[in-house]
Amino acid sequence: MEGGRNLTCLSIRSQHIEALPPLPPKLQQLDVTGCCNLHALPALPTTLRELLCAGCAALTPLPSSLSATAASVLSSIDCTRLEGLPQLPPSLVDLRVDRCARFLQLPALPNALTRLDAWGCTALRELPALLESLSRLHCPGCESLKQLPALAHTAITELTCSHCSLLQDLPDMPDSLKQLRAYGLTRVTRLPRLPTQSMHLLCIAETSVSQLTGLPSRVDALRCNGTRIQRLPALESCRSLELADCVHLQQLPEQLPADLCELNCRECSSLQQLPEQLPTGLTSLDCSGCSALKRLPALLPATLERLEVRLEVSNCIALEQLPELPATMKVLRCGRQPWDIGRFAKTVAFFNEPPSPQQLLQALLSVPAKALSGLMQGGSSSSGSSSAQQGAIITLLPASGVPYGVAVTGSAANVVLVTGATGGVGKRVVQQLLAQGRVVRALVRDVDKAKQLLGSLPVAAGGCLQLVAADISQRQTLSPDMFDGVRAVVSCTAVKVQPKEGDTVDRAKYYQGIKFYDPEIVGDTPEAVEFRGLQNVVELAQQQLGLEAGQVILSADEASAARWGALDDVVMGGVSESSMVFSRDGGEDGGAALVFRGRVSTDNSGGFVSVRCKNYEPLLPLAGYEGLALRVKGNGLRYKCIIRTDTNWDGIGYCRSFDTTPGEWQDIFLPFSEFIPVFRARTLRDGTKLDPSGIASIQIMLSKFEYDGELNPAFKTGLVELPITSIRGYLKQPVTPRFVHVSSAGVTRPNRPGINVDQEPPAVKLNDALGGLLTYKLAGEDALRSSGLPYAIVRPTALTEEPAGAPLEIDQGDVIKGKISREDVADLCVSLLQQPAATGVTFEIKSTVPFSQPWAPETPAAARDWAAELAAAGLKRGVTGRTVDGVYTGKQPEAEALKQKAAAV
């Protein structure tokens, strides 16, 4: 990877990659997530800060050089062949080794570590000593773990150790602990020492605990479902109390916490009575299945009159009578709820609309049309040979060794498309990308010419050169297939200009760039190439590259709401119900939102509500994005986002759970790489990874269960609502330019107020004579700037054939003049693909060597630090140098310049 020595961020996603070449010495982030055939990593540079290798199922082992890095984050989730980790760097803060099934133990933990996730490490026998810095420990499903290390001295706030089936005791907890999830520990018979003051969540469901001693004075949510407790101690403060399936529980304390809102004691078969005085703020009471319960309190809390609440006493066979009920009581259940077959049919019909008469007619007509097409193809092979080449992707230089990005072909590829690839700058861009081991797709008009010019270029390991024939000025020659797998575009296309007196076969007069020859346009017009042609490429690139602001999937309007329908537990006999409704004032600051609203019940073995959008036709292409971002107002519950890539009514889904914060608007980011294949809440261990190139539907769910029978740690029954203002696809952060366009200095100078064209480069004075060359170059720039793509626009001065390495000047406002080597421009274009600071920026560049002075260095130029050069230039977004409404905007962002003009009037 000699061509990428200055890379600081390297992301490789491939199911074919088996090894990596030596890494750049300045690399700070290495992301090889999903490289399931990657066997080993090379030595890691000391500058490395993040190592992400989740899903590298063949990886073993990690290099020992990890200990000498500056890494703060290490993720080896689903690295199923790893048997352990090397010594960890002292800077490590975040360690995630979920589902590393061969881990027997972990190395000593560094002092800086605050987070340790080891979910599903089924062979892990012990954890190392934990340090004071640790604030989160997640190790559920570690089936071989017999004990936890001491915790009392740590600053831990969150501990999850559910379903560690060999754990017999829990260590004493520090006062800092806020959340303890310890359900499914069947061998644990007693509680450890707990914080004395307060906890947000204490979950000891499905344990063998028989006494609740030493509880904190305040527990926001206490979940003791399925334990052996016989009595409940007095609690000072608790808002949510779950005692379901506590079959030995005989009574509740006469004085329940005054702030209690939810009480769930369903299936407590030994419970004979409830306290006479229930908390005045109680809104939800569930005592379904309490077969020994003989009576309810004579007076129900006043809140039951004011709120829509649930009073569930289903299957309370000993209950002799009900108390006087409030007149406003809305829900009373005293038996198994009937299945609402009408709502079930309505749900099925919403997501499986019958074909319209027009669709039926089209389907019928398509059958003979296809048959006729087959007959017509019988003797037309000779006439179709040239059209087969038009638009077909031809591999000129095949891949070998280790791909830079991912698979060479297909929607998962990481292809760089280069237009104008046989031109002076374009062929150099192709050369440099191949030298980095990139997969390059050259879009050319003349395949034979491209083979002659590009066929002998050197290719680094993993590099590959593909050719595709098209004319960007002719929209019909371009197709979406040409952009399949494209994740970046370098646009080097330009109209053909030559001296009126003629030129040599190799266009030497034009390329030399120093001596002036009276020019003329040859072939297509500037409008056709510089504007319409670029516009065509931009439009086709948008779906593959992704928009900087993200792809809007859900917005807060009535049209979006109409696409979403309820998909609740009615499909399996349950009685929960929900909807997605448009609210004009339910959003932030009184704005609009879509509200996922429902009533959740576990009656009839149900327990989930969800909303799902109708299938996208065609499928939604999101391969260019990193994941989904949701803007929601949280309620403290844990939801699932489910993506489907096929249109089946009940097929495989890809799930990612997410937590919400009560009462706060928050952005939820769900990377596609973290979605897991699931069928009916059961994970598919051998399932394929999510391919976001074609998404059929998206679903948001609140369910009693997580996956594989595990309970949702943040679930509630009753009324729930989740306001959502947007769902969108988001790009990998930080966003780098994905469309780099080579324009020209001078594009804003024709007709600029006060300009002296005689002192400008010849193209400014000859703009009209050359068919509006600069005018249409600017129009092409504007089309790219308004596209929403993450772009960078380079405006070089006069291009020369001189070598690279001359001192440079980078500026904005379109005022500089001079010359610059095509080698330098090509090097810049390739580097811009990795420069976040260049995103959304338009700038000019030139050499500071005088125009008349040749640049002829005695030694080859050293690699240029483009990041430093761009930073030193202080580039600003929004600066174009255009003249708008008679105002030359100069080096100010256009919006700022126009605002100043308006203020001065």
Coordinates of C-alpha atoms in Angstrom, one line a residue, residues 228-574:
R228 CA -38.6 -18.2 45.1
I229 CA -39.5 -15.3 47.3
Q230 CA -42.3 -15.9 49.8
R231 CA -42.7 -12.3 51.0
L232 CA -41.8 -8.9 49.8
P233 CA -40.0 -6.5 52.2
A234 CA -41.1 -3.0 52.7
L235 CA -39.8 -0.7 49.9
E236 CA -39.3 3.0 50.4
S237 CA -39.4 3.9 46.7
C238 CA -40.1 2.0 43.5
R239 CA -42.0 3.0 40.4
S240 CA -42.3 -0.4 38.6
L241 CA -42.5 -3.7 40.5
E242 CA -42.7 -7.1 38.6
L243 CA -43.3 -10.2 40.6
A244 CA -44.8 -12.4 37.8
D245 CA -44.5 -16.2 38.3
C246 CA -43.4 -15.9 41.9
V247 CA -45.4 -19.0 42.8
H248 CA -44.3 -19.0 46.5
L249 CA -45.3 -15.4 47.1
Q250 CA -48.1 -15.4 49.7
Q251 CA -48.6 -11.7 50.5
L252 CA -47.4 -8.2 49.8
P253 CA -46.6 -5.6 52.4
E254 CA -49.5 -3.5 53.6
Q255 CA -47.6 -0.4 52.7
L256 CA -46.4 -0.3 49.1
P257 CA -44.1 2.5 47.9
A258 CA -46.1 5.7 47.5
D259 CA -44.6 6.4 44.0
L260 CA -45.4 3.0 42.6
C261 CA -47.0 3.3 39.1
E262 CA -46.9 -0.3 37.9
L263 CA -47.5 -3.6 39.8
N264 CA -47.3 -6.9 38.0
C265 CA -48.0 -10.0 40.1
R266 CA -49.5 -12.2 37.4
E267 CA -49.3 -16.0 37.9
C268 CA -48.5 -15.7 41.6
S269 CA -50.6 -18.7 42.4
S270 CA -50.1 -18.5 46.2
L271 CA -51.0 -14.8 46.5
Q272 CA -54.4 -14.6 48.4
Q273 CA -54.9 -10.9 48.8
L274 CA -53.6 -7.4 47.9
P275 CA -53.0 -4.6 50.4
E276 CA -56.2 -2.7 51.3
Q277 CA -54.5 0.6 50.4
L278 CA -52.9 0.7 47.0
P279 CA -50.6 3.6 46.1
T280 CA -52.6 6.6 44.9
G281 CA -50.5 7.0 41.8
L282 CA -50.9 3.4 40.6
T283 CA -51.8 3.3 36.9
S284 CA -51.3 -0.4 36.0
L285 CA -52.3 -3.4 38.1
D286 CA -51.9 -7.0 36.7
C287 CA -52.9 -10.0 38.8
S288 CA -53.8 -12.3 36.0
G289 CA -53.5 -16.0 36.9
C290 CA -53.4 -15.4 40.7
S291 CA -55.6 -18.5 41.2
A292 CA -55.6 -18.1 45.1
L293 CA -56.7 -14.4 45.0
K294 CA -60.0 -14.1 46.7
R295 CA -60.7 -10.4 46.6
L296 CA -59.4 -7.0 45.5
P297 CA -59.1 -3.9 47.6
A298 CA -62.5 -2.2 48.2
L299 CA -61.2 1.1 47.0
L300 CA -59.1 1.4 43.9
P301 CA -56.7 4.4 43.5
A302 CA -58.2 7.6 42.1
T303 CA -55.7 7.4 39.2
L304 CA -57.6 4.5 37.8
E305 CA -60.5 6.9 37.2
R306 CA -58.4 9.5 35.4
L307 CA -56.1 7.3 33.3
E308 CA -56.6 4.5 30.8
V309 CA -55.2 1.6 32.8
R310 CA -55.2 -2.1 32.8
L311 CA -56.8 -4.1 35.6
E312 CA -56.1 -7.7 34.6
V313 CA -57.6 -10.5 36.7
S314 CA -57.8 -13.2 34.1
N315 CA -57.9 -16.8 35.4
C316 CA -58.3 -15.7 39.0
I317 CA -60.6 -18.6 39.7
A318 CA -60.9 -18.0 43.5
L319 CA -61.9 -14.3 43.0
E320 CA -65.4 -14.0 44.6
Q321 CA -66.3 -10.5 43.6
L322 CA -65.0 -7.3 42.1
P323 CA -64.9 -4.0 44.0
E324 CA -66.8 -1.0 42.8
L325 CA -65.2 0.1 39.5
P326 CA -64.8 3.7 38.3
A327 CA -67.3 4.7 35.7
T328 CA -64.5 5.7 33.4
M329 CA -62.7 2.3 33.5
K330 CA -61.9 1.5 30.0
V331 CA -60.2 -2.0 30.2
L332 CA -61.3 -4.9 32.4
R333 CA -60.3 -8.4 31.6
C334 CA -61.7 -11.3 33.5
G335 CA -60.9 -14.2 31.1
R336 CA -59.0 -15.2 28.1
Q337 CA -59.4 -12.5 25.4
P338 CA -61.1 -13.5 22.2
W339 CA -58.9 -13.5 19.1
D340 CA -59.8 -10.5 16.9
I341 CA -59.8 -12.3 13.5
G342 CA -61.0 -9.1 11.8
R343 CA -58.0 -7.1 12.9
F344 CA -55.8 -10.1 11.8
A345 CA -57.3 -10.0 8.4
K346 CA -56.9 -6.3 8.2
T347 CA -53.2 -6.6 9.0
V348 CA -52.7 -9.3 6.4
A349 CA -54.5 -7.2 3.8
F350 CA -52.4 -4.1 4.5
F351 CA -49.1 -5.8 3.8
N352 CA -50.4 -8.1 1.1
E353 CA -52.4 -5.9 -1.2
P354 CA -54.1 -7.7 -4.0
P355 CA -53.0 -6.7 -7.5
S356 CA -54.9 -4.0 -9.2
P357 CA -56.7 -4.7 -12.6
Q358 CA -54.0 -2.7 -14.3
Q359 CA -51.3 -4.9 -12.7
L360 CA -53.1 -8.1 -13.7
L361 CA -53.3 -6.9 -17.3
Q362 CA -49.6 -6.0 -17.4
A363 CA -48.7 -9.4 -16.0
L364 CA -50.8 -11.2 -18.6
L365 CA -49.4 -9.1 -21.4
S366 CA -45.8 -9.7 -20.2
V367 CA -46.1 -13.5 -20.8
P368 CA -46.5 -13.3 -24.6
A369 CA -44.1 -10.4 -24.8
K370 CA -41.4 -12.5 -23.2
A371 CA -42.1 -15.4 -25.4
L372 CA -41.9 -13.2 -28.5
S373 CA -38.7 -11.7 -27.2
G374 CA -37.2 -15.2 -26.9
L375 CA -38.2 -16.0 -30.5
M376 CA -36.7 -12.7 -31.8
Q377 CA -33.4 -13.4 -30.1
G378 CA -32.9 -16.6 -32.2
G379 CA -30.9 -15.2 -35.1
S380 CA -29.6 -11.8 -33.9
S381 CA -26.3 -12.6 -32.3
S382 CA -24.2 -10.9 -34.9
S383 CA -26.1 -7.7 -34.9
G384 CA -26.0 -7.5 -31.1
S385 CA -22.3 -7.9 -30.6
S386 CA -21.4 -4.2 -30.5
S387 CA -24.3 -3.4 -28.2
A388 CA -23.2 -6.1 -25.9
Q389 CA -19.9 -4.3 -25.5
Q390 CA -21.7 -1.0 -24.9
G391 CA -22.3 -0.9 -21.2
A392 CA -20.7 -4.2 -20.4
I393 CA -18.1 -4.3 -17.6
I394 CA -14.8 -5.6 -19.0
T395 CA -12.0 -6.7 -16.7
L396 CA -8.8 -5.4 -18.3
L397 CA -6.4 -6.0 -15.4
P398 CA -7.8 -8.7 -13.1
A399 CA -7.4 -8.7 -9.3
S400 CA -4.7 -10.7 -7.5
G401 CA -3.6 -10.9 -3.9
V402 CA -5.5 -8.9 -1.3
P403 CA -8.2 -6.5 -2.4
Y404 CA -8.0 -3.0 -1.0
G405 CA -11.7 -2.9 -0.2
V406 CA -13.9 -5.8 -0.9
A407 CA -15.2 -8.1 -3.6
V408 CA -14.2 -7.0 -7.1
T409 CA -17.7 -7.3 -8.5
G410 CA -21.2 -7.2 -7.1
S411 CA -23.1 -4.8 -5.0
A412 CA -20.8 -5.3 -2.0
A413 CA -17.8 -4.0 -3.9
N414 CA -15.8 -0.9 -3.1
V415 CA -15.2 0.4 -6.6
V416 CA -13.9 3.8 -7.7
L417 CA -15.4 5.0 -10.9
V418 CA -13.2 7.3 -13.0
T419 CA -14.7 9.2 -15.9
G420 CA -12.4 10.7 -18.6
A421 CA -10.0 7.9 -17.7
T422 CA -8.0 8.1 -21.0
G423 CA -7.4 11.9 -20.5
G424 CA -4.3 13.5 -19.2
V425 CA -5.5 13.7 -15.5
G426 CA -7.8 10.7 -15.7
K427 CA -5.2 8.1 -16.7
R428 CA -2.9 9.3 -13.9
V429 CA -5.8 9.0 -11.4
V430 CA -6.3 5.4 -12.6
Q431 CA -2.6 4.7 -12.3
Q432 CA -2.4 6.0 -8.7
L433 CA -5.5 4.1 -7.6
L434 CA -4.2 0.9 -9.1
A435 CA -0.9 1.5 -7.3
Q436 CA -2.9 1.5 -4.0
G437 CA -4.6 -1.8 -4.8
R438 CA -8.0 -0.2 -5.5
V439 CA -10.7 -1.6 -7.7
V440 CA -11.0 0.9 -10.5
R441 CA -13.8 1.1 -13.1
A442 CA -12.8 3.3 -16.0
L443 CA -15.8 4.8 -17.9
V444 CA -14.6 5.4 -21.5
R445 CA -16.0 6.0 -24.9
D446 CA -13.4 4.1 -26.8
V447 CA -12.5 0.7 -25.3
D448 CA -9.7 0.0 -27.7
K449 CA -8.0 3.3 -26.9
A450 CA -8.4 2.6 -23.2
K451 CA -6.9 -0.8 -23.6
Q452 CA -3.9 0.7 -25.4
L453 CA -3.4 3.5 -22.8
L454 CA -4.2 1.7 -19.6
G455 CA -3.5 -2.0 -20.3
S456 CA 0.1 -1.9 -19.2
L457 CA -0.3 0.0 -15.9
P458 CA 1.2 -1.6 -12.8
V459 CA -1.3 -3.0 -10.4
A460 CA -0.7 -3.4 -6.6
A461 CA -2.0 -6.5 -4.8
G462 CA -5.7 -6.5 -4.9
G463 CA -6.0 -3.9 -7.6
C464 CA -8.2 -4.4 -10.5
L465 CA -9.0 -2.4 -13.6
Q466 CA -12.4 -2.7 -15.2
L467 CA -13.6 -0.9 -18.4
V468 CA -17.1 0.2 -19.2
A469 CA -18.0 1.8 -22.5
A470 CA -20.4 4.8 -22.4
D471 CA -20.7 8.4 -23.5
I472 CA -21.7 10.6 -20.6
S473 CA -23.3 13.1 -22.9
Q474 CA -25.7 10.4 -24.2
R475 CA -27.9 9.5 -21.2
Q476 CA -29.2 6.3 -23.0
T477 CA -25.7 4.8 -23.0
L478 CA -25.4 5.0 -19.2
S479 CA -27.1 2.4 -17.0
P480 CA -27.4 1.8 -13.2
D481 CA -25.4 -1.5 -13.6
M482 CA -22.3 0.5 -14.5
F483 CA -22.4 2.0 -11.0
D484 CA -23.0 -1.3 -9.2
G485 CA -20.7 -1.4 -6.2
V486 CA -19.3 2.1 -6.9
R487 CA -18.5 3.9 -3.6
A488 CA -16.5 6.8 -5.1
V489 CA -16.3 8.7 -8.3
V490 CA -13.4 10.8 -9.7
S491 CA -14.7 12.9 -12.6
C492 CA -12.0 13.9 -15.0
T493 CA -14.2 14.3 -18.2
A494 CA -13.7 17.4 -20.2
V495 CA -14.7 18.6 -23.7
K496 CA -12.0 18.1 -26.3
V497 CA -10.0 21.2 -27.2
Q498 CA -7.2 21.4 -29.7
P499 CA -5.3 24.1 -31.7
K500 CA -7.0 25.3 -34.8
E501 CA -3.8 24.5 -36.7
G502 CA -4.1 20.9 -35.7
D503 CA -2.2 18.7 -33.3
T504 CA -0.1 15.6 -33.2
V505 CA -1.5 12.1 -32.8
D506 CA -0.7 12.1 -29.1
R507 CA -2.0 15.7 -28.7
A508 CA 1.4 17.0 -27.6
K509 CA 0.5 20.7 -28.3
Y510 CA -2.6 20.6 -26.1
Y511 CA -1.0 18.7 -23.3
Q512 CA 2.1 20.8 -22.9
G513 CA 0.1 23.6 -21.4
I514 CA 2.7 26.4 -21.6
K515 CA 2.7 27.7 -25.2
F516 CA -0.5 29.2 -26.3
Y517 CA -2.2 27.9 -29.5
D518 CA -5.5 29.4 -30.8
P519 CA -8.0 26.8 -29.6
E520 CA -11.2 25.3 -30.9
I521 CA -13.8 22.8 -29.6
V522 CA -13.7 19.4 -31.4
G523 CA -16.7 17.1 -31.2
D524 CA -19.3 17.4 -28.5
T525 CA -20.2 20.9 -27.2
P526 CA -19.3 22.2 -23.7
E527 CA -23.0 22.1 -22.8
A528 CA -23.3 18.4 -23.7
V529 CA -20.1 17.3 -21.8
E530 CA -19.3 19.8 -19.1
F531 CA -22.9 20.3 -17.9
R532 CA -25.4 17.6 -19.2
G533 CA -22.8 14.9 -19.1
L534 CA -21.7 15.6 -15.6
Q535 CA -25.3 15.9 -14.6
N536 CA -26.0 12.4 -16.0
V537 CA -23.2 10.9 -14.0
V538 CA -24.2 12.7 -10.8
E539 CA -27.8 11.4 -11.1
L540 CA -26.7 7.8 -11.5
A541 CA -24.1 8.1 -8.7
Q542 CA -26.5 9.3 -6.1
Q543 CA -28.0 5.9 -5.2
Q544 CA -24.7 4.2 -4.9
L545 CA -22.6 6.9 -3.2
G546 CA -25.2 8.1 -0.7
L547 CA -26.2 11.6 0.2
E548 CA -24.3 13.6 2.8
A549 CA -27.4 14.5 4.7
G550 CA -28.6 10.8 4.5
Q551 CA -31.3 9.0 2.6
V552 CA -34.7 10.0 4.0
I553 CA -36.8 6.9 4.7
L554 CA -39.3 8.3 7.1
S555 CA -40.3 11.9 7.5
A556 CA -42.8 13.6 9.7
D557 CA -45.7 14.0 7.2
E558 CA -49.0 12.3 6.4
A559 CA -47.6 10.6 3.3
S560 CA -45.0 8.8 5.4
A561 CA -47.6 7.7 8.0
A562 CA -49.7 6.1 5.2
R563 CA -46.8 3.7 4.4
W564 CA -46.7 2.3 7.9
G565 CA -49.1 -0.2 9.3
A566 CA -49.5 -2.2 12.6
L567 CA -48.0 -5.7 12.9
D568 CA -48.9 -6.7 16.4
D569 CA -49.2 -10.0 18.3
V570 CA -52.7 -10.4 16.9
V571 CA -50.9 -12.5 14.2
M572 CA -50.3 -15.1 16.8
G573 CA -53.5 -14.7 18.8
G574 CA -52.5 -11.8 21.1

